[in-house]
Coordinates of N, CA and C in Angstrom, one line a residue:
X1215 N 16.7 -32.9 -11.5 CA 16.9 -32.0 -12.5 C 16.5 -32.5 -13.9
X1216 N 15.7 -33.4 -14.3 CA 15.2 -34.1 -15.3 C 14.5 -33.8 -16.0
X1217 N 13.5 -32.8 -15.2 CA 12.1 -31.7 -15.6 C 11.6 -33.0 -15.4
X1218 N 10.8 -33.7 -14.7 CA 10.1 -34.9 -14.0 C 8.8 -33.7 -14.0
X1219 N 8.0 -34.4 -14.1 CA 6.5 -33.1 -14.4 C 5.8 -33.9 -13.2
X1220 N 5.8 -34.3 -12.6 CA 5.0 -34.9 -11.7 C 3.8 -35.9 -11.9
X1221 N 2.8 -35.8 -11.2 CA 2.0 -37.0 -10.9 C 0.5 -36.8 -11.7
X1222 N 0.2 -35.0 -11.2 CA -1.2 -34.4 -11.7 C -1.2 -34.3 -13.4
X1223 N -2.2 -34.2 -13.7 CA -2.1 -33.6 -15.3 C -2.2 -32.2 -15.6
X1224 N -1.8 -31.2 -14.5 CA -1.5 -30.0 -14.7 C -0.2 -29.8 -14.2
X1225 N 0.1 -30.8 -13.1 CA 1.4 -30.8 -13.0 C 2.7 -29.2 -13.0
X1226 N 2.7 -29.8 -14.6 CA 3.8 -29.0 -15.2 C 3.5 -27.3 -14.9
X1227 N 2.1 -27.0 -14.6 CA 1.7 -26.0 -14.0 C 2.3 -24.8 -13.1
X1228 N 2.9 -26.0 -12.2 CA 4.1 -25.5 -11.2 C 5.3 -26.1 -10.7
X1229 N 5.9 -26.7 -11.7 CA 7.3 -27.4 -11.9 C 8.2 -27.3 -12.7
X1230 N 9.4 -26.5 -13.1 CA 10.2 -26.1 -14.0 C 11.6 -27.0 -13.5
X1231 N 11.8 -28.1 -14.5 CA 13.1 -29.1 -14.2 C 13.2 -29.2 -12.6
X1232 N 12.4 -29.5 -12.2 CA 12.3 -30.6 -10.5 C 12.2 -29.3 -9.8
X1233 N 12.4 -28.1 -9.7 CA 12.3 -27.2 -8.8 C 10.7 -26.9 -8.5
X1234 N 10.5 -27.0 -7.4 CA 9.2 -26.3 -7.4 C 9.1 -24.7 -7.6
X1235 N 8.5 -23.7 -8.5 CA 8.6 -22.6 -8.9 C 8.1 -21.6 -7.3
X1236 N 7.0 -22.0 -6.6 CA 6.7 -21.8 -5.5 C 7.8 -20.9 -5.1
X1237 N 9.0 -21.9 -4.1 CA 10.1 -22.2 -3.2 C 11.0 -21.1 -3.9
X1238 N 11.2 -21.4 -4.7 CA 11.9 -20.5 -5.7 C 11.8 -18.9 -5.5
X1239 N 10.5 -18.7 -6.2 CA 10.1 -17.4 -6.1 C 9.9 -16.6 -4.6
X1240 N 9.5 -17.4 -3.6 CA 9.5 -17.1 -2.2 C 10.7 -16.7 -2.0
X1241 N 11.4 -17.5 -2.2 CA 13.6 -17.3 -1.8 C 13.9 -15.8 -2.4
X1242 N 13.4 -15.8 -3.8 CA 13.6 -14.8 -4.2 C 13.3 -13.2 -3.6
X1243 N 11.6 -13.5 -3.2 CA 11.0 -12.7 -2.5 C 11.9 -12.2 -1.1
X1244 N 12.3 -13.1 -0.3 CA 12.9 -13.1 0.7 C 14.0 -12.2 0.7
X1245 N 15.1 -12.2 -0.7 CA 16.3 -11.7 -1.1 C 16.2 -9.9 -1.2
X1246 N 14.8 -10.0 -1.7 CA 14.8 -8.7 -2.3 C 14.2 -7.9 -0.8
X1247 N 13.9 -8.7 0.1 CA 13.2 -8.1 0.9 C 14.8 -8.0 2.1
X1248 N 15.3 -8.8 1.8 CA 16.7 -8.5 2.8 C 17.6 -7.9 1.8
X1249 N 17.1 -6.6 0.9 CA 17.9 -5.6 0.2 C 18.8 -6.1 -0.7
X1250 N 18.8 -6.9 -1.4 CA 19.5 -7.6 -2.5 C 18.3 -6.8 -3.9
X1251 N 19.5 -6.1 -4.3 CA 19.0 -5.3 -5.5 C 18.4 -6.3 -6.7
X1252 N 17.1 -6.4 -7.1 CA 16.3 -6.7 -8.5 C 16.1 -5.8 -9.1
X1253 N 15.7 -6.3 -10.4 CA 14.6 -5.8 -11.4 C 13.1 -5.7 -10.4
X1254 N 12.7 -7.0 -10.6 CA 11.2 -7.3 -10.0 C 10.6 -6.6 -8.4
X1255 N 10.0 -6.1 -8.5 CA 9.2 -5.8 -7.2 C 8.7 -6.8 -6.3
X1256 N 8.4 -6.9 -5.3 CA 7.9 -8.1 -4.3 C 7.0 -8.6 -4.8
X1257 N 5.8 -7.6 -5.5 CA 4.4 -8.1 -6.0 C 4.6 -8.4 -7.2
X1258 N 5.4 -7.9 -8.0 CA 5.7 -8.3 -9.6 C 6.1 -10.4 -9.2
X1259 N 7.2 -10.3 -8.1 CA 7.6 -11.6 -7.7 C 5.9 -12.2 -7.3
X1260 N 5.5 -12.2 -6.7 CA 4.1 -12.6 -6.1 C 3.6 -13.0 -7.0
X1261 N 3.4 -11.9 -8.2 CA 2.2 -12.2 -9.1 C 2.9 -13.5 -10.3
X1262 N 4.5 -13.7 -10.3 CA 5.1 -14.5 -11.3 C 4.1 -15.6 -10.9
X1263 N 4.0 -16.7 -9.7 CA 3.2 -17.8 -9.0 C 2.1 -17.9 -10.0
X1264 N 1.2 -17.1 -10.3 CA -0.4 -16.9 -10.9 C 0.0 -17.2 -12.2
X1265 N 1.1 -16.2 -12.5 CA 1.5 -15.8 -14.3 C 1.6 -17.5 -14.9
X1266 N 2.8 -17.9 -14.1 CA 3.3 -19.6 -14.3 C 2.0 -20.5 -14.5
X1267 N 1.5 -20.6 -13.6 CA -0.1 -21.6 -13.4 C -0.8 -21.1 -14.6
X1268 N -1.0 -19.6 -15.0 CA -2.0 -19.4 -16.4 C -1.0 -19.3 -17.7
X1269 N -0.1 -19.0 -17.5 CA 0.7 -19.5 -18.7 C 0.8 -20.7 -19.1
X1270 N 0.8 -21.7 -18.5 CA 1.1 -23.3 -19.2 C -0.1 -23.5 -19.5
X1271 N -1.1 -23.1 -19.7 CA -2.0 -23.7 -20.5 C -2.9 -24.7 -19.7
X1272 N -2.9 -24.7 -18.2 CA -3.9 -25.3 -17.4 C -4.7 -24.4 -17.2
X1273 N -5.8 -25.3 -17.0 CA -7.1 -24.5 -16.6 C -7.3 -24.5 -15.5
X1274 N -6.7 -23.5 -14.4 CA -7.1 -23.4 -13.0 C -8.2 -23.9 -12.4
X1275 N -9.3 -23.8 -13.0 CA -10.6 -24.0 -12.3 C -10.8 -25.5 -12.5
X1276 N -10.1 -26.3 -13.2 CA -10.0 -27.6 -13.5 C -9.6 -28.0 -12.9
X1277 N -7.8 -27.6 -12.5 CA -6.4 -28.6 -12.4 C -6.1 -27.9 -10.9
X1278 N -6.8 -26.7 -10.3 CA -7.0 -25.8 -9.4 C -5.7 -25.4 -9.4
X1279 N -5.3 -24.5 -7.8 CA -3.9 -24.1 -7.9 C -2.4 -24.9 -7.8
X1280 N -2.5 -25.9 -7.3 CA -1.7 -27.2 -7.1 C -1.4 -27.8 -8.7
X1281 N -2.3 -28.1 -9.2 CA -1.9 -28.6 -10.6 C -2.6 -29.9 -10.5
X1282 N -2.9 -30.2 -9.7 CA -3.3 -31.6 -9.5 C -4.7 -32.1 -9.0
X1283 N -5.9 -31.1 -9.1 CA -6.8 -31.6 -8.7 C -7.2 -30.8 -7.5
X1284 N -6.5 -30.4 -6.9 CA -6.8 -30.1 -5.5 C -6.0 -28.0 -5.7
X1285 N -7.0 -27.6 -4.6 CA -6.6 -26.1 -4.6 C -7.8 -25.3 -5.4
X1286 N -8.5 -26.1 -6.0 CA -10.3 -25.4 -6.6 C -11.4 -24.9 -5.7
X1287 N -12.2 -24.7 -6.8 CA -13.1 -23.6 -5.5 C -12.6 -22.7 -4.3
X1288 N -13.2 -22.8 -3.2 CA -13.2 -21.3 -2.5 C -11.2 -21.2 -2.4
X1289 N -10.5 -22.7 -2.0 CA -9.4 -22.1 -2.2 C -8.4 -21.4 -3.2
X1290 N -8.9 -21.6 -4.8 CA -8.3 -21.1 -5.3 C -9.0 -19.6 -5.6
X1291 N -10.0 -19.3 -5.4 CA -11.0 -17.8 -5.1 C -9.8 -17.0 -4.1
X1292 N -9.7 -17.5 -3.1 CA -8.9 -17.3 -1.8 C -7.7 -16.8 -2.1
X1293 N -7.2 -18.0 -3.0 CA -6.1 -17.4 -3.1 C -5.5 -16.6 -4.4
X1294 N -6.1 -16.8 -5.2 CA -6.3 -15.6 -6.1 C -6.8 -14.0 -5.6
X1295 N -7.4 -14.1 -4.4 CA -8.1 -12.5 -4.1 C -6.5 -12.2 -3.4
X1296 N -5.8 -12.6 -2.6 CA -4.4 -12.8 -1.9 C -3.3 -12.6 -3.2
X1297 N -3.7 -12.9 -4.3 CA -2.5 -12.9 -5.4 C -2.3 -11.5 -6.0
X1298 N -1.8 -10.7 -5.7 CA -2.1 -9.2 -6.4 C -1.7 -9.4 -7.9
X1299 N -2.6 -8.2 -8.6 CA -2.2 -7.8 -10.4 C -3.4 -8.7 -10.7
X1300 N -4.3 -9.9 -10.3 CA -5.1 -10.6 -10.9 C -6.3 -10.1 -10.5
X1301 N -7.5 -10.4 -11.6 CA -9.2 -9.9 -11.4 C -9.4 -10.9 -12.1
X1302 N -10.6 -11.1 -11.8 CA -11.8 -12.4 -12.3 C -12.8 -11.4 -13.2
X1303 N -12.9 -11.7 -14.1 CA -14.2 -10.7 -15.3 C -15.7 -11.3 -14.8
X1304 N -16.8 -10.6 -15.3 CA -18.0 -10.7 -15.1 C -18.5 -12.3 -15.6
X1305 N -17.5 -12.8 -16.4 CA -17.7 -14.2 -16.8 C -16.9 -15.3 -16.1
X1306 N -16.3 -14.7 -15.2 CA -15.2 -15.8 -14.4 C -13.9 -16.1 -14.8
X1307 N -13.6 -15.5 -15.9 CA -12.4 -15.5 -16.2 C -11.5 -15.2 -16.0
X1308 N -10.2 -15.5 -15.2 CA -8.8 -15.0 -14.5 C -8.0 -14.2 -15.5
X1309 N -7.9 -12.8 -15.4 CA -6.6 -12.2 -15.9 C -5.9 -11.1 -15.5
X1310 N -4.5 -10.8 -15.9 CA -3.7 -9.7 -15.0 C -4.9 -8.4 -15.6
X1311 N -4.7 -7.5 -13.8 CA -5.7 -6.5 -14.4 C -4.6 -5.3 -14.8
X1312 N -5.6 -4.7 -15.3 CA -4.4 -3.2 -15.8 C -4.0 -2.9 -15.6
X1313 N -2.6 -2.6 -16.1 CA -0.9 -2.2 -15.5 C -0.2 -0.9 -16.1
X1314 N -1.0 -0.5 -16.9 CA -0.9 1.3 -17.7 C 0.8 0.6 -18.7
X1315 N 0.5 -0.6 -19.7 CA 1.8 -0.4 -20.0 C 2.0 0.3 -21.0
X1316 N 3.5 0.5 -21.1 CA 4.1 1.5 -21.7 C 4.5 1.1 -23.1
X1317 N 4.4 0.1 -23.5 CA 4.6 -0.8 -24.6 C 4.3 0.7 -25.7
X1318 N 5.0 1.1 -26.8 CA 4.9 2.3 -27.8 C 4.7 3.7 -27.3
X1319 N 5.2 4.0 -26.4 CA 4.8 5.0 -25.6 C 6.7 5.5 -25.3
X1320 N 7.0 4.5 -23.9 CA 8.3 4.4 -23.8 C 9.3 3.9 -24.2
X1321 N 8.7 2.9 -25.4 CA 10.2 1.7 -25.8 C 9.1 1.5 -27.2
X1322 N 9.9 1.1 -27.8 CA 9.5 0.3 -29.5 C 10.4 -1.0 -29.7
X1323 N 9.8 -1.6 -30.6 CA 10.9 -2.8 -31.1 C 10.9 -1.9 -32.8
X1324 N 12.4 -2.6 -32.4 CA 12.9 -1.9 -34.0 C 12.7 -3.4 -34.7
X1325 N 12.3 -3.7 -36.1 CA 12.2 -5.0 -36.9 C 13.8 -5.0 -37.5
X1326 N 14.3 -5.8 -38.0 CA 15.5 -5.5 -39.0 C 15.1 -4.9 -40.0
X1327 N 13.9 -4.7 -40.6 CA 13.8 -4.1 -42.0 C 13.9 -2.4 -41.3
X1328 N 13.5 -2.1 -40.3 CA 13.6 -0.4 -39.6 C 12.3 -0.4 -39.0
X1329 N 11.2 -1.5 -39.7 CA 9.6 -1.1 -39.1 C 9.6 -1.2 -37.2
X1330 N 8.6 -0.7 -36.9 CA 8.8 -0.7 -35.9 C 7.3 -1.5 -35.1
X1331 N 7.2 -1.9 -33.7 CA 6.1 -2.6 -33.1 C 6.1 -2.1 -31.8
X1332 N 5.0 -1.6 -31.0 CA 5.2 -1.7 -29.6 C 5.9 -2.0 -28.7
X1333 N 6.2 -3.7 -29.0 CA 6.5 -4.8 -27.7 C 6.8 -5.9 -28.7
X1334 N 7.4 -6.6 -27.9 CA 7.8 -8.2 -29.0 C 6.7 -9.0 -29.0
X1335 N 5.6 -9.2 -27.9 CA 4.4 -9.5 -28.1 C 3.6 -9.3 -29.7
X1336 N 4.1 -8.4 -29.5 CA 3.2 -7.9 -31.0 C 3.9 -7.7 -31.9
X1337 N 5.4 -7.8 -32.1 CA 6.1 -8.0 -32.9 C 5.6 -8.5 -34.6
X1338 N 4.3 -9.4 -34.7 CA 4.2 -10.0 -35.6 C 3.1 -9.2 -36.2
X1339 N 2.3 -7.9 -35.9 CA 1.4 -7.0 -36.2 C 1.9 -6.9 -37.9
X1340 N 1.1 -7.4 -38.7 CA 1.2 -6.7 -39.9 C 0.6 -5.1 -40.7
X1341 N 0.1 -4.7 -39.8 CA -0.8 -3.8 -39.9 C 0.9 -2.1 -40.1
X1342 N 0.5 -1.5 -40.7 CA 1.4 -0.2 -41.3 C 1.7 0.9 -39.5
X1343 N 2.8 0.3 -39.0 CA 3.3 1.4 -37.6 C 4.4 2.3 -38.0
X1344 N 4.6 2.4 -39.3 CA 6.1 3.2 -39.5 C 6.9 2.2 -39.5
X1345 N 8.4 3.4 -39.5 CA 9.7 3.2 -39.2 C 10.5 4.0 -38.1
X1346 N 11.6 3.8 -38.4 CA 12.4 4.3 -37.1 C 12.5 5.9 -37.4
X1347 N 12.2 6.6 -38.7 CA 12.3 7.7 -38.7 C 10.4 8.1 -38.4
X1348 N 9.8 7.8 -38.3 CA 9.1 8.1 -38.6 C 7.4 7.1 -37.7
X1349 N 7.2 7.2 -36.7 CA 6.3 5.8 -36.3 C 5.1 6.4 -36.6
X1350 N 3.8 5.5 -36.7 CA 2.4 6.1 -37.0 C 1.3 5.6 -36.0
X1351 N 2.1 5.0 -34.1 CA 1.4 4.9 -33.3 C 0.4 5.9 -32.8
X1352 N -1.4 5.1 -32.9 CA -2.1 6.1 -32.3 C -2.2 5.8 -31.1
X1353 N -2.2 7.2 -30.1 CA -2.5 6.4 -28.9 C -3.9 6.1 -28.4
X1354 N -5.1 5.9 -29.1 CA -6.2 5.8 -29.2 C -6.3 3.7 -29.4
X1355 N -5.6 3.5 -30.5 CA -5.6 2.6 -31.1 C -4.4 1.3 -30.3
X1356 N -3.3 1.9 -29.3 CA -2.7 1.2 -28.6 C -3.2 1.2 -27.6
X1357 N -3.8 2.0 -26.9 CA -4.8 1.4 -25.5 C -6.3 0.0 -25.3
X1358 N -6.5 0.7 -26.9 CA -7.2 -0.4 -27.2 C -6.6 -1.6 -27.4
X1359 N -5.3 -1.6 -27.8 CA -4.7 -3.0 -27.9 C -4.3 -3.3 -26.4
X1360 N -4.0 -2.7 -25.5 CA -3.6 -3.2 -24.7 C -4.5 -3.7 -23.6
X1361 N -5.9 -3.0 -23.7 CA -6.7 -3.5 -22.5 C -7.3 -4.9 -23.1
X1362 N -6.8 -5.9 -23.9 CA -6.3 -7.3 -23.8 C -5.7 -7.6 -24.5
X1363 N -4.7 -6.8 -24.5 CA -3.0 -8.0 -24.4 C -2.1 -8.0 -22.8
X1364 N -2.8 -6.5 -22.2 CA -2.0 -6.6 -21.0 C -2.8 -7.8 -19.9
X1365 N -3.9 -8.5 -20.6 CA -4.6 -9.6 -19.4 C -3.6 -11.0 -19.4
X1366 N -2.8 -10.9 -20.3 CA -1.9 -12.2 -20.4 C -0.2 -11.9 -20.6
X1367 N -0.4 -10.6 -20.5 CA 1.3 -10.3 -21.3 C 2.0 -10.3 -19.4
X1368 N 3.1 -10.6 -19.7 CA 4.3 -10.4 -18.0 C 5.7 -9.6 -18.3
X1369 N 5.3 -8.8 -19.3 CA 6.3 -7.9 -19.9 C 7.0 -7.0 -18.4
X1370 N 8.4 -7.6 -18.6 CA 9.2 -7.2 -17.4 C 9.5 -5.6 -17.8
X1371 N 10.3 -5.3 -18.8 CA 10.1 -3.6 -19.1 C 9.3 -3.0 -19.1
X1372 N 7.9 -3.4 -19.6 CA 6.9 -2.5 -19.9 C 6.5 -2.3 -18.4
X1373 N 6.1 -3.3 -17.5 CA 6.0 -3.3 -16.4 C 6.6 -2.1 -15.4
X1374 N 8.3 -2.6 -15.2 CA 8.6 -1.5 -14.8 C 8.8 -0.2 -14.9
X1375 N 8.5 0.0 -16.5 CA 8.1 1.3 -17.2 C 6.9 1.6 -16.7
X1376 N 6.0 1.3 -16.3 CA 4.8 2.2 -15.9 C 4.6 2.0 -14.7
X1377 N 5.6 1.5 -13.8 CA 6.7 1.6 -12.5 C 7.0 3.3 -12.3
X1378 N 8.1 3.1 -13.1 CA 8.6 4.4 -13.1 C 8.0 5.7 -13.4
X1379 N 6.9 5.2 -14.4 CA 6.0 6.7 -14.9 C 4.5 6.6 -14.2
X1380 N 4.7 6.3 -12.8 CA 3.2 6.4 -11.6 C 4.4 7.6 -11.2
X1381 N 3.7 8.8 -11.4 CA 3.8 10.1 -10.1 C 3.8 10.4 -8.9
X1382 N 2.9 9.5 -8.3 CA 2.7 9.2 -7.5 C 3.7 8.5 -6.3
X1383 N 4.2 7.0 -7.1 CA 4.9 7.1 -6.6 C 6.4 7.5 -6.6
X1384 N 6.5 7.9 -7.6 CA 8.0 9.0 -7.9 C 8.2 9.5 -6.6
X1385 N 6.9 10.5 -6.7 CA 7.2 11.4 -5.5 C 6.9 11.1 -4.4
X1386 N 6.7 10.2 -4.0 CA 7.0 9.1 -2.5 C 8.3 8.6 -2.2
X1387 N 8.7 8.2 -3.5 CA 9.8 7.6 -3.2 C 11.1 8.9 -3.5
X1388 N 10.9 9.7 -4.3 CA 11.7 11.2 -3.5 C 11.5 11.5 -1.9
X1389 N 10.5 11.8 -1.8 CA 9.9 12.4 -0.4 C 10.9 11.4 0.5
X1390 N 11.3 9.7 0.3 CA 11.1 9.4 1.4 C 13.0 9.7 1.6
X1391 N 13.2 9.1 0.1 CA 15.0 9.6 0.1 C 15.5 10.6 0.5
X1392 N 14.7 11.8 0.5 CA 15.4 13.3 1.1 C 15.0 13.5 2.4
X1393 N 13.4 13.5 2.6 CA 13.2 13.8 3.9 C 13.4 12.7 5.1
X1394 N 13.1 11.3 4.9 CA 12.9 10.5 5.8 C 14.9 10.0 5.9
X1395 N 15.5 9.6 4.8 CA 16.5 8.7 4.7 C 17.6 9.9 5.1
X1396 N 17.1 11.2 4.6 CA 18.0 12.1 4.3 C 19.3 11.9 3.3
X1397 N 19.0 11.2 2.1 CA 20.0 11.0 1.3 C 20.8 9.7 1.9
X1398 N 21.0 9.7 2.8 CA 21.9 8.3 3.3 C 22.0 7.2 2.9
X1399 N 21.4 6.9 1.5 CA 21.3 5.9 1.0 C 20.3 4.3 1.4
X1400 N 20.5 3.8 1.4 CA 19.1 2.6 1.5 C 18.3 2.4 0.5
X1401 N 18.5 2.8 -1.0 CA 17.8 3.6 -1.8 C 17.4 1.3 -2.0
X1402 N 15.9 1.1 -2.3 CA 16.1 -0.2 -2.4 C 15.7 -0.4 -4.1
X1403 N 15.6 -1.6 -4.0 CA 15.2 -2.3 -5.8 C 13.9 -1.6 -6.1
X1404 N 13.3 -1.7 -7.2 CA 11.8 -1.7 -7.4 C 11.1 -2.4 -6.5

């Protein structure tokens, strides 16, 4: 429990204070799948693995998926095509693909002065959004911000905000509570 980073020089990649993140997130996985109520979805859990490894600031294609040298080429191709929420760009570049977030849409951050911001991501936007009486989000101009901030952002609300506002699956997951469950409950996590 030391946070011992290990041996590779990406290491830290996939090790938070001696746990391996892996083990962890699988356990997790496991929980939600034997009906223990979350937040996260199985794939939201899935995709945390990828988030971790491109978050610390290693270069996958470097330090591969292991952290250490090894897990490059076809296997980290491999296992990235197997990692859901991720795409590779025309340039080879790994990022979360689009997730319709809801960042100013469904939720704002309020500033203490009253101004207001999307997301805490962007919290630091000096640019004129309003206030609480009043916001001056365009939705022209925050889609444009999001088709790249959502390639790195792991925004757990906004996420399951455009969770909840797919129609699609709303109405599946109606359909399956009345017709299939008949109300009986089983209703599970995200």
């Amino acid at each position: 429990m030391d946070g011992d980073s290990g041996s590779g020089p990406g290491d830290r990649c996939h090790r938070f204070k001696g746990f391996d993140v892996d083990l962890l997130v699988d356990w997790l996985i496991e929980k939600n799948m034997a009906g223990y109520q979350m937040v996260n979805s199985v794939q939201r859990l899935q995709e945390i693995k990828a988030f971790i490894r491109m978050a610390s600031g290693s270069d996958l294609k470097r330090f591969g998926w292991n952290g250490n040298g090894t897990g490059t080429n076809g296997d980290l191709a491999r296992r990235l095509a197997a990692t859901p929420g991720f795409v590779q760009d025309a340039n080879g570049e790994l990022h979360f693909a689009e997730w319709n977030c809801r960042a100013g849409q469904n939720n704002v951050i309020v500033r203490t002065d009253g101004t207001v911001a999307p997301c805490f991501p962007l919290y630091g936007l000096t640019c004129d959004l309003g206030n609480i009486d009043e916001h001056k989000f365009e939705s022209g101009q925050l889609a444009a911000t999001k088709k790249t901030c959502q390639q790195h952002c792991f925004s757990t609300l906004n996420h399951n905000l455009a969770y909840c506002y797919n129609d699609a699956r709303v109405i599946k997951f109606v359909w399956t509570n009345l017709v299939t469950n008949r109300l009986q409950g089983g209703a599970r996590s995200f």
